[in-house]
Amino acid sequence: MIDTKTLTQLGAHVETPQSPEQAVLETVPFSRGDGPPAIVRFTCPEFTSLCPVTGQPDFAHIVIDYAPDAALVESKSLKLFMTSFRNHGAFHEDCTVMIGRRIVAATKPLWLRIGGYWYPRGGIPIDVFWQTGAPPDGAWLPDTGVAPYRGRG
């Protein structure tokens, strides 16, 4: 059984952080075991942030794949972190890379990649990709499952 005494959010009522900087990403121990590394995927198909210029909402489908080493990101804390962007004004590129870097800082994974598939505003969709380096040898990396933007057809 994993010791969860250090977790402050899981199983507790927690208000949504007012900003990503205030959000706390918690971790739980992970035992890799032998063989190729596991790949963990988080998908956030209804991610929302704010345009830093107009204050209008921006929407994205975020896909995070990572190969954990000794720690997993605790999913409730990740959900609260992702939700905190609803009040955060930043460009698509900054939001996407900030998410990846925060998860890397918290978990120190073997590898991480993030894809931010932003819905069009002004007629141009913006897709942002970031990763920490080459994927680990032997890891199975499925396609992100997000098709290129094709409008309504």
PDB file of C-alpha atoms in Angstrom:
ATOM      1  CA  MET A   1       0.000   0.000   0.000  1.00  0.00           C
ATOM      2  CA  ILE A   2       1.266   3.465  -0.899  1.00  0.00           C
ATOM      3  CA  ASP A   3       1.620   5.952   1.946  1.00  0.00           C
ATOM      4  CA  THR A   4      -0.624   8.901   1.087  1.00  0.00           C
ATOM      5  CA  LYS A   5      -0.130  10.858   4.324  1.00  0.00           C
ATOM      6  CA  THR A   6       1.906  13.520   2.548  1.00  0.00           C
ATOM      7  CA  LEU A   7      -0.855  14.250   0.008  1.00  0.00           C
ATOM      8  CA  THR A   8      -2.818  17.375   0.877  1.00  0.00           C
ATOM      9  CA  GLN A   9      -5.401  17.381  -1.924  1.00  0.00           C
ATOM     10  CA  LEU A  10      -6.491  13.791  -2.531  1.00  0.00           C
ATOM     11  CA  GLY A  11      -9.583  12.983  -0.490  1.00  0.00           C
ATOM     12  CA  ALA A  12      -9.998  16.582   0.647  1.00  0.00           C
ATOM     13  CA  HIS A  13     -12.100  19.523  -0.492  1.00  0.00           C
ATOM     14  CA  VAL A  14      -9.681  21.854  -2.252  1.00  0.00           C
ATOM     15  CA  GLU A  15     -10.515  25.155  -3.916  1.00  0.00           C
ATOM     16  CA  THR A  16      -9.246  25.648  -7.449  1.00  0.00           C
ATOM     17  CA  PRO A  17      -5.938  27.528  -7.308  1.00  0.00           C
ATOM     18  CA  GLN A  18      -6.202  31.104  -8.585  1.00  0.00           C
ATOM     19  CA  SER A  19      -3.189  30.664 -10.873  1.00  0.00           C
ATOM     20  CA  PRO A  20      -0.913  27.910 -12.165  1.00  0.00           C
ATOM     21  CA  GLU A  21       1.887  29.355 -10.026  1.00  0.00           C
ATOM     22  CA  GLN A  22      -0.204  28.771  -6.879  1.00  0.00           C
ATOM     23  CA  ALA A  23      -1.183  25.228  -7.895  1.00  0.00           C
ATOM     24  CA  VAL A  24       0.659  22.392  -6.159  1.00  0.00           C
ATOM     25  CA  LEU A  25       1.541  19.299  -8.189  1.00  0.00           C
ATOM     26  CA  GLU A  26       1.787  16.377  -5.783  1.00  0.00           C
ATOM     27  CA  THR A  27       3.445  13.059  -6.516  1.00  0.00           C
ATOM     28  CA  VAL A  28       3.194   9.472  -5.376  1.00  0.00           C
ATOM     29  CA  PRO A  29       5.987   6.868  -5.448  1.00  0.00           C
ATOM     30  CA  PHE A  30       6.328   4.621  -8.485  1.00  0.00           C
ATOM     31  CA  SER A  31       8.312   1.401  -8.871  1.00  0.00           C
ATOM     32  CA  ARG A  32       9.452   1.024 -12.465  1.00  0.00           C
ATOM     33  CA  GLY A  33      10.373  -2.613 -12.326  1.00  0.00           C
ATOM     34  CA  ASP A  34      12.274  -4.408 -15.059  1.00  0.00           C
ATOM     35  CA  GLY A  35      11.778  -4.102 -18.792  1.00  0.00           C
ATOM     36  CA  PRO A  36      10.831  -1.157 -20.954  1.00  0.00           C
ATOM     37  CA  PRO A  37       9.495   1.917 -19.173  1.00  0.00           C
ATOM     38  CA  ALA A  38       5.771   2.472 -18.846  1.00  0.00           C
ATOM     39  CA  ILE A  39       4.199   5.409 -20.639  1.00  0.00           C
ATOM     40  CA  VAL A  40       1.491   7.275 -18.734  1.00  0.00           C
ATOM     41  CA  ARG A  41      -0.963   9.457 -20.669  1.00  0.00           C
ATOM     42  CA  PHE A  42      -3.139  12.276 -19.413  1.00  0.00           C
ATOM     43  CA  THR A  43      -5.645  13.785 -21.832  1.00  0.00           C
ATOM     44  CA  CYS A  44      -7.389  17.070 -21.183  1.00  0.00           C
ATOM     45  CA  PRO A  45      -9.810  17.619 -24.101  1.00  0.00           C
ATOM     46  CA  GLU A  46     -11.443  20.718 -22.587  1.00  0.00           C
ATOM     47  CA  PHE A  47      -8.458  22.783 -21.460  1.00  0.00           C
ATOM     48  CA  THR A  48      -9.150  26.507 -21.088  1.00  0.00           C
ATOM     49  CA  SER A  49      -6.943  29.544 -20.589  1.00  0.00           C
ATOM     50  CA  LEU A  50      -7.283  33.233 -21.367  1.00  0.00           C
ATOM     51  CA  CYS A  51      -5.772  35.280 -24.170  1.00  0.00           C
ATOM     52  CA  PRO A  52      -3.309  37.644 -22.457  1.00  0.00           C
ATOM     53  CA  VAL A  53      -4.279  40.500 -24.794  1.00  0.00           C
ATOM     54  CA  THR A  54      -8.075  40.287 -25.130  1.00  0.00           C
ATOM     55  CA  GLY A  55      -9.018  38.251 -22.055  1.00  0.00           C
ATOM     56  CA  GLN A  56     -11.108  36.006 -24.310  1.00  0.00           C
ATOM     57  CA  PRO A  57     -11.090  32.264 -23.562  1.00  0.00           C
ATOM     58  CA  ASP A  58      -8.809  29.953 -25.524  1.00  0.00           C
ATOM     59  CA  PHE A  59      -9.549  26.239 -25.757  1.00  0.00           C
ATOM     60  CA  ALA A  60      -7.220  23.309 -26.350  1.00  0.00           C
ATOM     61  CA  HIS A  61      -6.989  19.542 -26.321  1.00  0.00           C
ATOM     62  CA  ILE A  62      -3.873  18.742 -24.273  1.00  0.00           C
ATOM     63  CA  VAL A  63      -2.158  15.331 -24.418  1.00  0.00           C
ATOM     64  CA  ILE A  64       0.652  14.564 -21.959  1.00  0.00           C
ATOM     65  CA  ASP A  65       2.719  11.383 -22.255  1.00  0.00           C
ATOM     66  CA  TYR A  66       5.503  10.644 -19.798  1.00  0.00           C
ATOM     67  CA  ALA A  67       7.723   7.779 -18.702  1.00  0.00           C
ATOM     68  CA  PRO A  68       7.809   7.953 -14.890  1.00  0.00           C
ATOM     69  CA  ASP A  69      10.961   7.106 -13.023  1.00  0.00           C
ATOM     70  CA  ALA A  70      10.407   7.120  -9.252  1.00  0.00           C
ATOM     71  CA  ALA A  71       7.332   9.366  -9.013  1.00  0.00           C
ATOM     72  CA  LEU A  72       3.902   9.719 -10.602  1.00  0.00           C
ATOM     73  CA  VAL A  73       1.984  12.964 -10.714  1.00  0.00           C
ATOM     74  CA  GLU A  74      -1.086  12.597  -8.505  1.00  0.00           C
ATOM     75  CA  SER A  75      -4.088  13.017 -10.807  1.00  0.00           C
ATOM     76  CA  LYS A  76      -6.277  15.240  -8.594  1.00  0.00           C
ATOM     77  CA  SER A  77      -3.441  17.718  -8.157  1.00  0.00           C
ATOM     78  CA  LEU A  78      -2.904  17.648 -11.937  1.00  0.00           C
ATOM     79  CA  LYS A  79      -6.608  18.326 -12.506  1.00  0.00           C
ATOM     80  CA  LEU A  80      -6.503  21.297 -10.119  1.00  0.00           C
ATOM     81  CA  PHE A  81      -3.339  22.583 -11.817  1.00  0.00           C
ATOM     82  CA  MET A  82      -4.911  22.311 -15.269  1.00  0.00           C
ATOM     83  CA  THR A  83      -8.111  23.997 -14.073  1.00  0.00           C
ATOM     84  CA  SER A  84      -6.112  26.910 -12.641  1.00  0.00           C
ATOM     85  CA  PHE A  85      -5.339  28.038 -16.201  1.00  0.00           C
ATOM     86  CA  ARG A  86      -8.976  29.151 -16.632  1.00  0.00           C
ATOM     87  CA  ASN A  87      -8.042  32.453 -14.950  1.00  0.00           C
ATOM     88  CA  HIS A  88      -4.539  32.614 -16.455  1.00  0.00           C
ATOM     89  CA  GLY A  89      -3.649  34.881 -19.351  1.00  0.00           C
ATOM     90  CA  ALA A  90      -0.860  33.482 -21.509  1.00  0.00           C
ATOM     91  CA  PHE A  91      -0.179  32.621 -25.112  1.00  0.00           C
ATOM     92  CA  HIS A  92      -0.766  29.047 -26.303  1.00  0.00           C
ATOM     93  CA  GLU A  93       2.933  28.288 -26.499  1.00  0.00           C
ATOM     94  CA  ASP A  94       3.588  29.516 -22.955  1.00  0.00           C
ATOM     95  CA  CYS A  95       0.700  27.514 -21.469  1.00  0.00           C
ATOM     96  CA  THR A  96       1.703  24.279 -23.197  1.00  0.00           C
ATOM     97  CA  VAL A  97       5.388  24.465 -22.292  1.00  0.00           C
ATOM     98  CA  MET A  98       4.637  25.623 -18.717  1.00  0.00           C
ATOM     99  CA  ILE A  99       2.502  22.518 -18.136  1.00  0.00           C
ATOM    100  CA  GLY A 100       5.254  20.215 -19.401  1.00  0.00           C
ATOM    101  CA  ARG A 101       7.975  21.908 -17.368  1.00  0.00           C
ATOM    102  CA  ARG A 102       5.950  21.867 -14.147  1.00  0.00           C
ATOM    103  CA  ILE A 103       5.278  18.120 -14.471  1.00  0.00           C
ATOM    104  CA  VAL A 104       8.970  17.499 -15.180  1.00  0.00           C
ATOM    105  CA  ALA A 105       9.984  19.571 -12.137  1.00  0.00           C
ATOM    106  CA  ALA A 106       7.557  17.669  -9.897  1.00  0.00           C
ATOM    107  CA  THR A 107       8.152  14.102 -11.101  1.00  0.00           C
ATOM    108  CA  LYS A 108      11.607  14.062 -12.741  1.00  0.00           C
ATOM    109  CA  PRO A 109      10.451  11.531 -15.355  1.00  0.00           C
ATOM    110  CA  LEU A 110      12.645   9.582 -17.718  1.00  0.00           C
ATOM    111  CA  TRP A 111      10.901  11.411 -20.549  1.00  0.00           C
ATOM    112  CA  LEU A 112       7.893  13.640 -21.223  1.00  0.00           C
ATOM    113  CA  ARG A 113       6.133  15.022 -24.275  1.00  0.00           C
ATOM    114  CA  ILE A 114       3.160  17.334 -24.419  1.00  0.00           C
ATOM    115  CA  GLY A 115       0.966  18.312 -27.328  1.00  0.00           C
ATOM    116  CA  GLY A 116      -1.304  21.323 -27.113  1.00  0.00           C
ATOM    117  CA  TYR A 117      -3.888  21.270 -29.906  1.00  0.00           C
ATOM    118  CA  TRP A 118      -5.423  24.738 -29.707  1.00  0.00           C
ATOM    119  CA  TYR A 119      -8.732  25.489 -31.358  1.00  0.00           C
ATOM    120  CA  PRO A 120      -8.779  28.327 -33.883  1.00  0.00           C
ATOM    121  CA  ARG A 121      -9.293  31.939 -32.981  1.00  0.00           C
ATOM    122  CA  GLY A 122      -8.928  34.338 -35.851  1.00  0.00           C
ATOM    123  CA  GLY A 123      -9.056  31.395 -38.251  1.00  0.00           C
ATOM    124  CA  ILE A 124      -5.710  29.821 -37.313  1.00  0.00           C
ATOM    125  CA  PRO A 125      -5.343  26.770 -35.077  1.00  0.00           C
ATOM    126  CA  ILE A 126      -2.042  26.622 -33.196  1.00  0.00           C
ATOM    127  CA  ASP A 127      -0.524  23.277 -32.217  1.00  0.00           C
ATOM    128  CA  VAL A 128       2.345  23.354 -29.718  1.00  0.00           C
ATOM    129  CA  PHE A 129       4.663  20.410 -29.013  1.00  0.00           C
ATOM    130  CA  TRP A 130       7.412  20.076 -26.401  1.00  0.00           C
ATOM    131  CA  GLN A 131       9.404  17.155 -25.075  1.00  0.00           C
ATOM    132  CA  THR A 132      12.382  16.576 -22.841  1.00  0.00           C
ATOM    133  CA  GLY A 133      14.462  14.605 -25.349  1.00  0.00           C
ATOM    134  CA  ALA A 134      14.427  11.330 -27.219  1.00  0.00           C
ATOM    135  CA  PRO A 135      11.837   8.773 -26.060  1.00  0.00           C
ATOM    136  CA  PRO A 136      13.200   5.932 -23.934  1.00  0.00           C
ATOM    137  CA  ASP A 137      14.346   2.788 -25.727  1.00  0.00           C
ATOM    138  CA  GLY A 138      11.736   0.062 -25.839  1.00  0.00           C
ATOM    139  CA  ALA A 139       8.831   2.288 -24.771  1.00  0.00           C
ATOM    140  CA  TRP A 140       5.568   1.958 -26.663  1.00  0.00           C
ATOM    141  CA  LEU A 141       4.477   5.419 -27.783  1.00  0.00           C
ATOM    142  CA  PRO A 142       0.970   5.432 -29.190  1.00  0.00           C
ATOM    143  CA  ASP A 143      -0.198   8.142 -31.532  1.00  0.00           C
ATOM    144  CA  THR A 144      -1.708  11.067 -29.643  1.00  0.00           C
ATOM    145  CA  GLY A 145      -5.077  10.345 -31.209  1.00  0.00           C
ATOM    146  CA  VAL A 146      -5.696  13.981 -32.083  1.00  0.00           C
ATOM    147  CA  ALA A 147      -6.360  14.555 -35.767  1.00  0.00           C
ATOM    148  CA  PRO A 148      -5.051  17.687 -37.487  1.00  0.00           C
ATOM    149  CA  TYR A 149      -7.626  20.456 -37.455  1.00  0.00           C
ATOM    150  CA  ARG A 150      -9.952  20.225 -40.471  1.00  0.00           C
ATOM    151  CA  GLY A 151     -12.752  22.546 -39.518  1.00  0.00           C
ATOM    152  CA  ARG A 152     -16.249  21.148 -39.516  1.00  0.00           C
ATOM    153  CA  GLY A 153     -15.646  18.556 -42.238  1.00  0.00           C
TER     154      GLY A 153
END
